[in-house]
GROMACS .gro file of C-alpha atoms in nm:
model
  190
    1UNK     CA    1   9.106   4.239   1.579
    2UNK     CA    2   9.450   4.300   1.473
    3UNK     CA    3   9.521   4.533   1.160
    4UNK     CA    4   9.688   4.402   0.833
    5UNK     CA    5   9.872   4.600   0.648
    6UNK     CA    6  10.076   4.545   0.299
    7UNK     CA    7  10.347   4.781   0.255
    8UNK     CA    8  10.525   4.808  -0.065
    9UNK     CA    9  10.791   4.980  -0.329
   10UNK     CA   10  10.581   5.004  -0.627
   11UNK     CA   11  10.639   5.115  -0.962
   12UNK     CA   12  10.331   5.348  -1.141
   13UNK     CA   13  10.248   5.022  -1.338
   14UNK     CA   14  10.187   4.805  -0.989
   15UNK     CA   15  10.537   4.622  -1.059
   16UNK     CA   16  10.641   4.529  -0.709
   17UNK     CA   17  10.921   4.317  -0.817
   18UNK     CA   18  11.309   4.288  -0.713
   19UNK     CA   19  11.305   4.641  -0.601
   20UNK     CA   20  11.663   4.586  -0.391
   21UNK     CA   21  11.791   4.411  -0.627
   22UNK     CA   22  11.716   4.041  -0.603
   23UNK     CA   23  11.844   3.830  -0.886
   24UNK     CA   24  11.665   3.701  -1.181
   25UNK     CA   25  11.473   4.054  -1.281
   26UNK     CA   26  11.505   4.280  -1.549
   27UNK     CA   27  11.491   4.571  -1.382
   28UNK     CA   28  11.659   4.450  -1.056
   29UNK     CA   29  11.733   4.722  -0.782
   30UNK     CA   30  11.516   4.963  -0.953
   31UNK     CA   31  11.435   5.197  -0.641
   32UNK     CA   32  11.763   5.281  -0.621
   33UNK     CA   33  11.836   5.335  -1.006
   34UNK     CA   34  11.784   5.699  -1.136
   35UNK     CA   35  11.594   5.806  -0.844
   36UNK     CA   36  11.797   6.030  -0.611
   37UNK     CA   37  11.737   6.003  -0.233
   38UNK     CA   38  11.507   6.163  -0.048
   39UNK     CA   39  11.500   6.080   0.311
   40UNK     CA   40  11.193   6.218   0.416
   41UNK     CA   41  11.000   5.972   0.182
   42UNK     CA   42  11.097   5.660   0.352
   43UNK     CA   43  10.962   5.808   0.725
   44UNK     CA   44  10.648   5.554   0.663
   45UNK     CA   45  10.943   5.294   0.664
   46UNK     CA   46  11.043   5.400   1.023
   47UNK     CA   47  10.730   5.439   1.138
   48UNK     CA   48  10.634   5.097   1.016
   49UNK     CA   49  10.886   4.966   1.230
   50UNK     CA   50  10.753   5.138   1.574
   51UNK     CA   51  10.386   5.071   1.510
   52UNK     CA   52  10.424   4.683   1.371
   53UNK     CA   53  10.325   4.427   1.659
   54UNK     CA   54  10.417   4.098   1.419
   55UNK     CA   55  10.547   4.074   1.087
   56UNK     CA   56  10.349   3.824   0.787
   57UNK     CA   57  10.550   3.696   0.474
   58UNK     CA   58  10.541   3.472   0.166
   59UNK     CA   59  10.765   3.203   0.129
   60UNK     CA   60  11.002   3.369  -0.108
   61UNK     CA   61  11.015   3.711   0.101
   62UNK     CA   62  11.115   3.520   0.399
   63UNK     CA   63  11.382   3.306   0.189
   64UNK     CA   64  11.492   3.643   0.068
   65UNK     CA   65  11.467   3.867   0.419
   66UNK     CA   66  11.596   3.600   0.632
   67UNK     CA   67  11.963   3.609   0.524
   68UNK     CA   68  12.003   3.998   0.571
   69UNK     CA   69  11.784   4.161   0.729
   70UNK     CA   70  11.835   3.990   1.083
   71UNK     CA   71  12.210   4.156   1.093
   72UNK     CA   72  12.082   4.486   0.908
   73UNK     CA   73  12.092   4.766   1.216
   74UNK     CA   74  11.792   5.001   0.987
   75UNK     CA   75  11.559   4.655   1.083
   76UNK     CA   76  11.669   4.591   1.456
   77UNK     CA   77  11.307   4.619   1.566
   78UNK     CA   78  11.184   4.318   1.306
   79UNK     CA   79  11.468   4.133   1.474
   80UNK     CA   80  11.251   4.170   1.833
   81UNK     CA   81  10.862   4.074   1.698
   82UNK     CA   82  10.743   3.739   1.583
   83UNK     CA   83  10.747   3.664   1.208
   84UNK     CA   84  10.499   3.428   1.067
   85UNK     CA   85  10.587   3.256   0.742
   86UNK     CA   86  10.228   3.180   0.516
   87UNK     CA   87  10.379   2.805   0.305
   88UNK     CA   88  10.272   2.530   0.218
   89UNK     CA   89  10.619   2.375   0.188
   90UNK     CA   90  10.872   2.510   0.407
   91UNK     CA   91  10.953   2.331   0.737
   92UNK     CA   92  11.079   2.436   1.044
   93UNK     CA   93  11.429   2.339   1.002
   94UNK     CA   94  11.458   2.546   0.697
   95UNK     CA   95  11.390   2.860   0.913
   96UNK     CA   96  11.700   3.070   1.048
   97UNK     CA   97  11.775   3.087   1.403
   98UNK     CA   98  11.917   3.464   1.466
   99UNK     CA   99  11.582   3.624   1.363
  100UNK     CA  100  11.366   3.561   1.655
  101UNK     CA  101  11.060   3.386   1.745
  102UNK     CA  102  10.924   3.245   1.373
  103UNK     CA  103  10.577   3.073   1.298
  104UNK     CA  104  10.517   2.857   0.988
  105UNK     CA  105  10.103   2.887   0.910
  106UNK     CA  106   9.979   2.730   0.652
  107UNK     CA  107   9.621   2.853   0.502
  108UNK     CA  108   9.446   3.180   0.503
  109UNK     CA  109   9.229   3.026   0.749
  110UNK     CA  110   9.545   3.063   1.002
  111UNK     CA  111   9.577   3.391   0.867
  112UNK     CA  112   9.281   3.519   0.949
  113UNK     CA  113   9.252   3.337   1.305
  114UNK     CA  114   9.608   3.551   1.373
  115UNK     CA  115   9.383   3.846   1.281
  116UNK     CA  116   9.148   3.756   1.542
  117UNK     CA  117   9.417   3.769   1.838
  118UNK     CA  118   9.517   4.036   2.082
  119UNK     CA  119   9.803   4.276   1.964
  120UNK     CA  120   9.877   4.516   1.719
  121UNK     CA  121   9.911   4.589   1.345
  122UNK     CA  122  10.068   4.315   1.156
  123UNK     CA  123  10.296   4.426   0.857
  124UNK     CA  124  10.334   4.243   0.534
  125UNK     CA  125  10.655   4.293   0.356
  126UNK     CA  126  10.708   4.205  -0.029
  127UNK     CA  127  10.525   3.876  -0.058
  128UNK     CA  128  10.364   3.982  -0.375
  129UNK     CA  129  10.158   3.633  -0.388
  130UNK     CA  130  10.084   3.630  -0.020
  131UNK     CA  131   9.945   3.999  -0.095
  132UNK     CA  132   9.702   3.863  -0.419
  133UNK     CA  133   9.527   3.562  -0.162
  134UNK     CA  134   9.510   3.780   0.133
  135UNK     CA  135   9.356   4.069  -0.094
  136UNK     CA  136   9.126   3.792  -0.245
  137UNK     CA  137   9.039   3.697   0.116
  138UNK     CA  138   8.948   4.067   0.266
  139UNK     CA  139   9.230   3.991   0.459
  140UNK     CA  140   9.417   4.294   0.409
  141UNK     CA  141   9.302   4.639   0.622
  142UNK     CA  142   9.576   4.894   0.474
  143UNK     CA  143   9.805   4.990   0.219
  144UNK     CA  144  10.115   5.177   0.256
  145UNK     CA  145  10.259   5.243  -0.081
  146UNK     CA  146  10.608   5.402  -0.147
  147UNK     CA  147  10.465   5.506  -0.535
  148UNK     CA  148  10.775   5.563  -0.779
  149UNK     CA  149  10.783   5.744  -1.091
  150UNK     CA  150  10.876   5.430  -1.293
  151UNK     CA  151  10.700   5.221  -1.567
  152UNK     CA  152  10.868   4.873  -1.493
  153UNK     CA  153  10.663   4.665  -1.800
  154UNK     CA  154  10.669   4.289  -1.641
  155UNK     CA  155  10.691   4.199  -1.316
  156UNK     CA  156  10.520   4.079  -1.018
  157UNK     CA  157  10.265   4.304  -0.911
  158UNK     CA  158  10.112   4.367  -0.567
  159UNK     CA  159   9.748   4.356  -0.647
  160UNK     CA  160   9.546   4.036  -0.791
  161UNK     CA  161   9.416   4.019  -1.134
  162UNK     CA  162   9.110   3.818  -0.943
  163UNK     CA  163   8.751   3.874  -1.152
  164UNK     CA  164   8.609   4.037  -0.867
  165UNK     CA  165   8.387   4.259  -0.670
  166UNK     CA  166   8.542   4.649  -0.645
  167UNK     CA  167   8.723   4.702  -0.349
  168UNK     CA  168   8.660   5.060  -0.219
  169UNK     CA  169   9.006   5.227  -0.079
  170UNK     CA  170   9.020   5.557   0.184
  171UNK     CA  171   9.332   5.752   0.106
  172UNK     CA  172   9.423   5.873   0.466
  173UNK     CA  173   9.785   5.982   0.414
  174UNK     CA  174   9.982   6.121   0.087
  175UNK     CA  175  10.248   6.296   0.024
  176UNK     CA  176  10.460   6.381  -0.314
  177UNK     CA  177  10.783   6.437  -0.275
  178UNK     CA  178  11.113   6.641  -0.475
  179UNK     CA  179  11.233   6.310  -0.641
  180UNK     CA  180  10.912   6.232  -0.766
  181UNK     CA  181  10.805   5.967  -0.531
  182UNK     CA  182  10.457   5.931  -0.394
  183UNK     CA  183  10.357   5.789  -0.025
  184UNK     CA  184   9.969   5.680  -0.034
  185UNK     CA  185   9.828   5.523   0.263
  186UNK     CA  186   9.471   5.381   0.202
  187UNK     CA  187   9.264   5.217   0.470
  188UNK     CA  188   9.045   4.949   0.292
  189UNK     CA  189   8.670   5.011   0.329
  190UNK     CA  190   8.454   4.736   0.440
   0.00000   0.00000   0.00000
């Protein structure tokens, strides 16, 4: 069984939203507003990039990836693995052609038969609905979570607001860092 895992830029208050920048936020770009640079906190980014076997997206991440990051040379390695897009409305013709091999699926169901095949970990970038189903599903296996010291207010946030069960979390990596950022890595307990 292959390992999901949801890796994110998160604000204290769970805000996951337009950290780069996109249009239409508030508080647009805001991992790169009063927060000065530390390289060494954005290793797990790297190191993402080695270990991921297949990359999972929303919709609206891929719509937002697909224009830059194929030509970005800090994401040549996402150019090389298979990206499967999770819609229930976008069609093959709508997908770009200098990304690589790209695979439309479109339930949870597909989601979690992916799971079931040979290979390794499967990264899920952004996609902060994608993350609330497959979280409501038990589809996720880990969390990698670039924590900044920010209170964003509104915004999408990475984890569903689902009536549910408790979901029991194993930190199994942290660090803190000089600019205030935090890395947690939690394997999900089952």
């Amino acid at each position: 069984m292959r390992t999901v895992i949801s890796t994110a830029f998160i604000s204290l208050d769970g805000v996951v939203e337009a950290p780069g920048g996109e249009p239409g936020y508030r508080n647009s770009g805001w991992t790169f507003k009063d927060i000065d640079f530390v390289p060494e906190a954005f290793e797990i980014k790297g190191r993402e990039q080695e270990e991921s076997t297949a990359m999972l997206l929303g919709r609206t991440s891929y719509e937002a990836f697909s224009p830059v990051w194929p030509d970005m040379a800090e994401f040549a390695h996402y150019k090389t693995v298979p990206k499967y897009v999770v819609s229930t409305t976008l069609t093959d013709d709508q997908l770009v052609s200098n990304w690589g091999e790209t695979t439309i699926l479109r339930s949870l169901d597909e989601v979690a038969a992916l799971k079931e095949t040979a290979g390794g970990p499967i990264i899920v970038h952004g996609s902060a609905t994608l993350n609330h189903a497959l979280s409501d599903a038990g589809l996720i296996d880990r969390y990698h979570l670039l924590v900044f010291p920010l209170l964003l207010g509104a915004g999408k946030r990475l984890f569903s607001t689902t009536d549910k069960d408790t979901q029991k979390l194993k930190l199994v990596e942290h660090e803190a860092y000089s600019n205030g950022l935090q890395k947690q890595v939690f394997d999900v307990v089952r």
